[in-house]
mmCIF file of C-alpha atoms in Angstrom:
data_model
loop_
_atom_site.group_PDB
_atom_site.id
_atom_site.type_symbol
_atom_site.label_atom_id
_atom_site.label_comp_id
_atom_site.label_asym_id
_atom_site.label_seq_id
_atom_site.Cartn_x
_atom_site.Cartn_y
_atom_site.Cartn_z
ATOM 1 C CA MET S 130 70.626 131.626 95.348
ATOM 2 C CA ALA S 131 68.348 129.871 92.898
ATOM 3 C CA ASP S 132 71.165 129.584 90.362
ATOM 4 C CA ALA S 133 73.410 127.976 92.953
ATOM 5 C CA ALA S 134 70.731 125.484 93.903
ATOM 6 C CA GLU S 135 70.150 124.527 90.283
ATOM 7 C CA THR S 136 73.862 123.962 89.518
ATOM 8 C CA PRO S 137 74.313 120.230 88.821
ATOM 9 C CA ILE S 138 76.811 118.319 90.915
ATOM 10 C CA PRO S 139 79.613 117.035 88.638
ATOM 11 C CA LEU S 140 79.798 113.264 88.462
ATOM 12 C CA MET S 141 83.103 111.441 88.638
ATOM 13 C CA ASN S 142 84.220 109.716 85.452
ATOM 14 C CA PRO S 143 83.685 105.918 85.904
ATOM 15 C CA THR S 144 87.230 105.273 84.666
ATOM 16 C CA SER S 145 88.668 107.777 87.127
ATOM 17 C CA ALA S 146 86.614 106.283 89.940
ATOM 18 C CA THR S 147 87.873 102.789 89.100
ATOM 19 C CA LEU S 148 91.491 103.932 88.936
ATOM 20 C CA ARG S 149 91.079 105.779 92.223
ATOM 21 C CA LEU S 150 89.658 102.648 93.867
ATOM 22 C CA VAL S 151 92.516 100.560 92.496
ATOM 23 C CA TRP S 152 95.059 103.074 93.765
ATOM 24 C CA LEU S 153 93.505 103.165 97.243
ATOM 25 C CA ARG S 154 93.519 99.389 97.541
ATOM 26 C CA VAL S 155 97.082 99.102 96.195
ATOM 27 C CA ARG S 156 98.285 101.738 98.634
ATOM 28 C CA ARG S 157 96.571 99.895 101.489
ATOM 29 C CA ASN S 158 98.365 96.647 100.578
ATOM 30 C CA TRP S 159 101.815 98.075 99.906
ATOM 31 C CA LEU S 160 103.650 94.834 100.763
ATOM 32 C CA SER S 161 101.990 93.056 97.842
ATOM 33 C CA THR S 162 102.909 95.951 95.559
ATOM 34 C CA ILE S 163 106.576 95.684 96.559
ATOM 35 C CA ALA S 164 106.420 91.907 96.066
ATOM 36 C CA LEU S 165 104.971 92.363 92.574
ATOM 37 C CA ALA S 166 107.775 94.808 91.746
ATOM 38 C CA ILE S 167 110.345 92.214 92.893
ATOM 39 C CA ILE S 168 108.775 89.526 90.680
ATOM 40 C CA VAL S 169 108.705 91.841 87.658
ATOM 41 C CA ALA S 170 112.325 92.870 88.275
ATOM 42 C CA MET S 171 113.423 89.227 88.507
ATOM 43 C CA ILE S 172 111.560 88.347 85.309
ATOM 44 C CA LEU S 173 113.251 91.231 83.475
ATOM 45 C CA ALA S 174 116.633 90.194 84.873
ATOM 46 C CA ALA S 175 116.066 86.613 83.710
ATOM 47 C CA LEU S 176 115.042 87.738 80.223
ATOM 48 C CA GLY S 177 118.068 90.014 79.915
ATOM 49 C CA ALA S 178 120.518 87.762 81.748
ATOM 50 C CA ASP S 179 122.956 87.708 78.821
ATOM 51 C CA PHE S 180 123.257 91.505 79.024
ATOM 52 C CA ILE S 181 122.875 92.073 82.775
ATOM 53 C CA ALA S 182 125.125 89.334 84.181
ATOM 54 C CA PRO S 183 128.685 90.660 84.497
ATOM 55 C CA TYR S 184 130.310 87.311 83.626
ATOM 56 C CA ASP S 185 129.640 84.094 81.786
ATOM 57 C CA PRO S 186 127.944 81.887 84.422
ATOM 58 C CA ASP S 187 129.936 78.816 83.341
ATOM 59 C CA ALA S 188 133.315 80.542 82.921
ATOM 60 C CA THR S 189 135.798 79.150 85.447
ATOM 61 C CA ASP S 190 138.736 81.017 86.951
ATOM 62 C CA PRO S 191 140.869 78.878 89.328
ATOM 63 C CA GLU S 192 142.754 81.929 90.571
ATOM 64 C CA ALA S 193 139.496 83.531 91.757
ATOM 65 C CA ALA S 194 138.057 80.418 93.431
ATOM 66 C CA LEU S 195 136.153 80.894 96.702
ATOM 67 C CA GLN S 196 136.662 84.649 96.812
ATOM 68 C CA SER S 197 134.368 86.586 99.118
ATOM 69 C CA MET S 198 132.371 89.646 98.066
ATOM 70 C CA SER S 199 134.422 92.305 96.305
ATOM 71 C CA TRP S 200 134.064 95.059 93.718
ATOM 72 C CA ARG S 201 135.034 92.568 91.040
ATOM 73 C CA HIS S 202 132.659 89.827 92.208
ATOM 74 C CA TRP S 203 129.791 91.432 94.126
ATOM 75 C CA LEU S 204 128.472 88.166 95.604
ATOM 76 C CA GLY S 205 131.763 86.256 95.549
ATOM 77 C CA THR S 206 132.776 83.182 93.563
ATOM 78 C CA ASP S 207 132.322 79.435 93.931
ATOM 79 C CA ILE S 208 134.867 76.622 94.136
ATOM 80 C CA TYR S 209 135.544 76.863 90.396
ATOM 81 C CA GLY S 210 135.907 80.638 90.365
ATOM 82 C CA ARG S 211 132.535 81.225 88.705
ATOM 83 C CA ASP S 212 130.846 84.533 89.499
ATOM 84 C CA LEU S 213 127.958 83.861 91.899
ATOM 85 C CA LEU S 214 125.878 86.887 90.863
ATOM 86 C CA SER S 215 125.980 85.847 87.206
ATOM 87 C CA ARG S 216 124.938 82.306 88.083
ATOM 88 C CA ILE S 217 122.044 83.505 90.238
ATOM 89 C CA ILE S 218 120.757 85.772 87.446
ATOM 90 C CA HIS S 219 120.969 82.992 84.842
ATOM 91 C CA ALA S 220 119.421 80.497 87.282
ATOM 92 C CA ALA S 221 116.348 82.736 87.448
ATOM 93 C CA ARG S 222 115.589 81.719 83.851
ATOM 94 C CA VAL S 223 115.310 78.048 84.762
ATOM 95 C CA ASP S 224 113.490 78.516 88.061
ATOM 96 C CA LEU S 225 110.929 81.004 86.771
ATOM 97 C CA THR S 226 110.376 78.999 83.574
ATOM 98 C CA VAL S 227 109.499 75.920 85.629
ATOM 99 C CA ALA S 228 107.381 77.921 88.095
ATOM 100 C CA PHE S 229 105.315 79.643 85.399
ATOM 101 C CA GLY S 230 105.255 76.661 83.042
ATOM 102 C CA ALA S 231 104.180 74.083 85.629
ATOM 103 C CA THR S 232 101.495 76.419 86.948
ATOM 104 C CA ALA S 233 100.158 77.115 83.446
ATOM 105 C CA VAL S 234 100.017 73.419 82.496
ATOM 106 C CA ALA S 235 98.324 72.458 85.767
ATOM 107 C CA LEU S 236 95.877 75.361 85.493
ATOM 108 C CA VAL S 237 94.761 74.522 81.951
ATOM 109 C CA ILE S 238 94.405 70.765 82.506
ATOM 110 C CA GLY S 239 92.945 71.018 86.006
ATOM 111 C CA SER S 240 90.444 73.727 85.043
ATOM 112 C CA ALA S 241 89.227 71.822 81.975
ATOM 113 C CA ILE S 242 88.755 68.518 83.818
ATOM 114 C CA GLY S 243 87.251 70.265 86.840
ATOM 115 C CA ALA S 244 84.722 72.057 84.644
ATOM 116 C CA ILE S 245 83.702 68.737 83.060
ATOM 117 C CA ALA S 246 83.334 67.053 86.457
ATOM 118 C CA GLY S 247 81.330 69.946 87.890
ATOM 119 C CA HIS S 248 79.026 70.290 84.899
ATOM 120 C CA TYR S 249 78.176 66.654 84.197
ATOM 121 C CA ARG S 250 78.243 65.305 87.782
ATOM 122 C CA GLY S 251 77.047 61.702 88.152
ATOM 123 C CA LEU S 252 79.282 58.902 86.909
ATOM 124 C CA VAL S 253 81.683 61.270 85.137
ATOM 125 C CA ASP S 254 82.285 63.227 88.319
ATOM 126 C CA LEU S 255 82.644 60.016 90.348
ATOM 127 C CA ILE S 256 85.332 58.561 88.061
ATOM 128 C CA ILE S 257 87.283 61.821 87.842
ATOM 129 C CA MET S 258 87.249 62.418 91.591
ATOM 130 C CA ARG S 259 88.365 58.881 92.412
ATOM 131 C CA CYS S 260 91.333 59.369 90.060
ATOM 132 C CA VAL S 261 92.098 62.662 91.815
ATOM 133 C CA ASP S 262 91.883 60.964 95.210
ATOM 134 C CA SER S 263 94.379 58.354 93.998
ATOM 135 C CA VAL S 264 96.854 61.070 92.999
ATOM 136 C CA MET S 265 96.359 62.997 96.249
ATOM 137 C CA ALA S 266 96.967 59.841 98.284
ATOM 138 C CA PHE S 267 100.681 60.435 97.659
ATOM 139 C CA PRO S 268 102.420 63.434 99.261
ATOM 140 C CA ALA S 269 102.987 65.979 96.488
ATOM 141 C CA PHE S 270 106.755 66.187 96.920
ATOM 142 C CA ILE S 271 107.169 62.405 97.075
ATOM 143 C CA LEU S 272 105.146 62.084 93.871
ATOM 144 C CA ALA S 273 107.294 64.717 92.161
ATOM 145 C CA MET S 274 110.418 62.843 93.281
ATOM 146 C CA ALA S 275 109.084 59.581 91.850
ATOM 147 C CA ILE S 276 108.200 61.153 88.493
ATOM 148 C CA THR S 277 111.549 62.886 88.039
ATOM 149 C CA ALA S 278 113.416 59.750 89.103
ATOM 150 C CA ALA S 279 111.475 57.719 86.526
ATOM 151 C CA LEU S 280 111.547 60.203 83.623
ATOM 152 C CA GLY S 281 114.862 61.943 84.198
ATOM 153 C CA ASN S 282 115.840 65.309 85.594
ATOM 154 C CA SER S 283 115.582 67.547 82.535
ATOM 155 C CA VAL S 284 113.790 70.889 82.740
ATOM 156 C CA GLY S 285 110.779 69.511 80.869
ATOM 157 C CA ASN S 286 110.446 66.469 83.105
ATOM 158 C CA VAL S 287 110.730 68.519 86.302
ATOM 159 C CA LEU S 288 108.107 70.922 84.945
ATOM 160 C CA LEU S 289 105.783 68.022 84.129
ATOM 161 C CA ALA S 290 106.282 66.412 87.547
ATOM 162 C CA ILE S 291 105.404 69.614 89.401
ATOM 163 C CA ALA S 292 102.410 70.236 87.119
ATOM 164 C CA ILE S 293 100.995 66.768 87.840
ATOM 165 C CA THR S 294 101.153 67.386 91.585
ATOM 166 C CA GLN S 295 99.284 70.694 91.169
ATOM 167 C CA ILE S 296 96.479 69.537 88.841
ATOM 168 C CA PRO S 297 94.239 68.183 91.667
ATOM 169 C CA ASN S 298 94.238 71.587 93.396
ATOM 170 C CA TYR S 299 92.801 73.383 90.368
ATOM 171 C CA LEU S 300 90.470 70.513 89.543
ATOM 172 C CA ARG S 301 88.848 70.470 92.986
ATOM 173 C CA LEU S 302 88.657 74.269 93.106
ATOM 174 C CA ILE S 303 86.952 74.586 89.702
ATOM 175 C CA ARG S 304 84.636 71.661 90.401
ATOM 176 C CA GLY S 305 83.396 73.339 93.566
ATOM 177 C CA GLU S 306 82.940 76.683 91.810
ATOM 178 C CA ILE S 307 81.036 75.058 88.934
ATOM 179 C CA PHE S 308 78.742 73.331 91.447
ATOM 180 C CA ARG S 309 77.996 76.752 92.898
ATOM 181 C CA ILE S 310 77.353 78.746 89.726
ATOM 182 C CA ARG S 311 75.816 76.149 87.400
ATOM 183 C CA GLU S 312 72.379 76.700 88.990
ATOM 184 C CA MET S 313 72.453 80.489 88.643
ATOM 185 C CA GLU S 314 70.085 82.357 86.349
ATOM 186 C CA TYR S 315 72.548 83.094 83.554
ATOM 187 C CA ALA S 316 73.533 79.405 83.386
ATOM 188 C CA ASP S 317 69.859 78.405 83.137
ATOM 189 C CA ALA S 318 69.346 81.012 80.424
ATOM 190 C CA ALA S 319 72.305 79.642 78.445
ATOM 191 C CA ARG S 320 70.802 76.144 78.595
ATOM 192 C CA VAL S 321 67.320 77.346 77.661
ATOM 193 C CA VAL S 322 68.480 79.046 74.450
ATOM 194 C CA GLY S 323 70.085 75.788 73.322
ATOM 195 C CA ASN S 324 73.825 76.322 73.914
ATOM 196 C CA PRO S 325 75.812 73.064 73.767
ATOM 197 C CA ALA S 326 77.360 71.757 76.964
ATOM 198 C CA TRP S 327 80.932 72.689 75.989
ATOM 199 C CA ARG S 328 79.902 76.292 75.330
ATOM 200 C CA ILE S 329 78.094 76.567 78.654
ATOM 201 C CA MET S 330 81.139 75.168 80.487
ATOM 202 C CA PHE S 331 83.922 77.135 78.826
ATOM 203 C CA ILE S 332 82.151 80.340 77.758
ATOM 204 C CA HIS S 333 79.558 80.956 80.470
ATOM 205 C CA LEU S 334 80.703 79.107 83.609
ATOM 206 C CA LEU S 335 84.503 78.877 83.585
ATOM 207 C CA PRO S 336 85.180 82.631 83.078
ATOM 208 C CA ASN S 337 83.182 83.333 86.246
ATOM 209 C CA CYS S 338 85.634 81.159 88.185
ATOM 210 C CA LEU S 339 88.630 83.330 87.258
ATOM 211 C CA PRO S 340 89.169 85.201 90.580
ATOM 212 C CA PRO S 341 89.864 82.073 92.700
ATOM 213 C CA ILE S 342 91.863 80.543 89.830
ATOM 214 C CA ILE S 343 94.128 83.608 89.607
ATOM 215 C CA VAL S 344 94.748 83.616 93.347
ATOM 216 C CA GLN S 345 95.450 79.865 93.415
ATOM 217 C CA ALA S 346 97.819 80.136 90.442
ATOM 218 C CA THR S 347 99.819 82.941 92.053
ATOM 219 C CA LEU S 348 100.224 81.019 95.296
ATOM 220 C CA ALA S 349 101.056 77.837 93.361
ATOM 221 C CA MET S 350 103.980 79.545 91.618
ATOM 222 C CA GLY S 351 105.718 79.904 94.955
ATOM 223 C CA TYR S 352 105.070 76.228 95.715
ATOM 224 C CA ALA S 353 106.363 75.211 92.265
ATOM 225 C CA LEU S 354 109.538 77.229 92.765
ATOM 226 C CA LEU S 355 110.059 75.712 96.200
ATOM 227 C CA THR S 356 109.484 72.177 94.889
ATOM 228 C CA MET S 357 111.860 72.788 91.990
ATOM 229 C CA SER S 358 114.587 73.998 94.349
ATOM 230 C CA ALA S 359 114.019 71.111 96.766
ATOM 231 C CA LEU S 360 114.294 68.528 93.978
ATOM 232 C CA SER S 361 117.541 70.088 92.791
ATOM 233 C CA PHE S 362 118.856 70.284 96.345
ATOM 234 C CA ILE S 363 118.517 66.520 96.817
ATOM 235 C CA GLY S 364 119.911 65.775 93.352
ATOM 236 C CA LEU S 365 116.692 64.944 91.468
ATOM 237 C CA GLY S 366 116.199 68.325 89.790
ATOM 238 C CA ILE S 367 118.385 70.334 87.429
ATOM 239 C CA GLN S 368 121.949 69.093 87.554
ATOM 240 C CA PRO S 369 125.216 71.073 87.515
ATOM 241 C CA PRO S 370 126.809 72.750 85.685
ATOM 242 C CA GLN S 371 123.492 74.357 84.704
ATOM 243 C CA SER S 372 122.698 77.224 87.046
ATOM 244 C CA GLU S 373 119.754 76.601 89.367
ATOM 245 C CA TRP S 374 119.104 78.043 92.815
ATOM 246 C CA GLY S 375 118.445 74.718 94.553
ATOM 247 C CA SER S 376 121.526 72.971 93.204
ATOM 248 C CA MET S 377 123.653 76.053 93.944
ATOM 249 C CA THR S 378 122.397 75.994 97.531
ATOM 250 C CA ALA S 379 123.293 72.309 97.786
ATOM 251 C CA GLU S 380 126.803 72.992 96.465
ATOM 252 C CA GLY S 381 127.276 75.802 98.951
ATOM 253 C CA ALA S 382 125.961 73.855 101.948
ATOM 254 C CA GLN S 383 129.106 71.735 102.152
ATOM 255 C CA PHE S 384 131.265 74.860 102.549
ATOM 256 C CA ILE S 385 129.385 76.404 105.476
ATOM 257 C CA VAL S 386 131.668 74.865 108.086
ATOM 258 C CA SER S 387 134.782 76.114 106.267
ATOM 259 C CA GLY S 388 133.546 79.725 106.274
ATOM 260 C CA GLU S 389 132.422 80.256 102.663
ATOM 261 C CA TRP S 390 128.946 81.327 103.789
ATOM 262 C CA TRP S 391 128.121 83.309 100.652
ATOM 263 C CA LEU S 392 127.911 80.141 98.536
ATOM 264 C CA PHE S 393 124.865 79.004 100.518
ATOM 265 C CA LEU S 394 123.345 82.318 101.585
ATOM 266 C CA PHE S 395 122.709 84.143 98.318
ATOM 267 C CA PRO S 396 121.083 81.319 96.264
ATOM 268 C CA GLY S 397 118.982 80.405 99.307
ATOM 269 C CA LEU S 398 118.041 84.055 99.774
ATOM 270 C CA ALA S 399 116.883 84.224 96.138
ATOM 271 C CA ILE S 400 114.550 81.263 96.763
ATOM 272 C CA VAL S 401 113.165 82.778 99.974
ATOM 273 C CA ILE S 402 112.571 86.209 98.440
ATOM 274 C CA MET S 403 110.804 84.863 95.347
ATOM 275 C CA VAL S 404 108.594 82.398 97.231
ATOM 276 C CA LEU S 405 107.658 85.116 99.722
ATOM 277 C CA ALA S 406 106.943 87.534 96.861
ATOM 278 C CA PHE S 407 104.591 85.070 95.149
ATOM 279 C CA ASN S 408 102.774 84.431 98.438
ATOM 280 C CA LEU S 409 102.376 88.146 99.155
ATOM 281 C CA VAL S 410 101.073 88.843 95.645
ATOM 282 C CA GLY S 411 98.626 85.951 95.955
ATOM 283 C CA ASP S 412 97.421 87.280 99.289
ATOM 284 C CA GLY S 413 97.011 90.756 97.820
ATOM 285 C CA LEU S 414 95.094 89.442 94.807
ATOM 286 C CA ARG S 415 92.764 87.510 97.090
ATOM 287 C CA ASP S 416 91.928 90.697 98.976
ATOM 288 C CA PHE S 417 91.636 92.675 95.738
ATOM 289 C CA LEU S 418 89.398 90.238 93.850
ATOM 290 C CA ASP S 419 87.190 89.068 96.722
ATOM 291 C CA PRO S 420 84.313 91.544 97.272
ATOM 292 C CA ARG S 421 83.975 90.305 100.862
ATOM 293 C CA MET S 422 87.464 91.656 101.620
ATOM 294 C CA ARG S 423 86.699 95.206 100.474
ATOM 295 C CA GLY S 424 87.033 97.633 103.299
ATOM 296 C CA VAL S 425 89.098 95.154 105.350
ATOM 297 C CA ARG S 426 92.436 96.467 106.632
#
């Protein structure tokens, strides 16, 4: 009896406990897990498009024009006889490149300027925020239209236009977070030991703003993809014959009344699925990274 009472209770390995917690929270939010799997699968398909796509996306075949779904062309063909599945797979390269690229550019620039505004305050903060207010006075999509119309509709220009419309979101978010954490004890300790301002901002303060930045970036990817597709749909984005989901949807829209529904449905469905996947992953990350959401659901 005494031996049993003296037997130590085995402690769970911290790594195992962390993995178990992660698994429990992933299992609870299974929709976000499926959405993440869809995003990863689309990224892999875009990277291996040359090997996965059954046909050359730009190869025309007049005899196969406007064919519906078949074993030869799983998603049908367009007016020029081009395989729709191949074009959708190759279009993922352009759309995801712009979505990830615009988000990364906006995140880096917005976070850096936001950290400066939040740390220095005063006149620096006043000037920066008035510039941000000037940019946000224009609707984001209208501003993106104006930039692409002025610079041209290449992939780089569309990426830059979308990034500019997203910078204020990160800037305001980081500025607010810096306001909150700059008065905490570890920030005071960093100042007391003589760290320069840039080190305090980018080494001590900015890394502690990562959770909201990650969530905002994930949600912004869906917005960037939607903006990219909308610009192409109205003729200000990527132009044919380059494959892009928005322009493909615009091409297919004119054939809805004549019965060629697949030309519009499948590119539009790709946009919907990817935007929804980014939103679900962002929602799941918010719940996962926010301690206040633990135990919810």
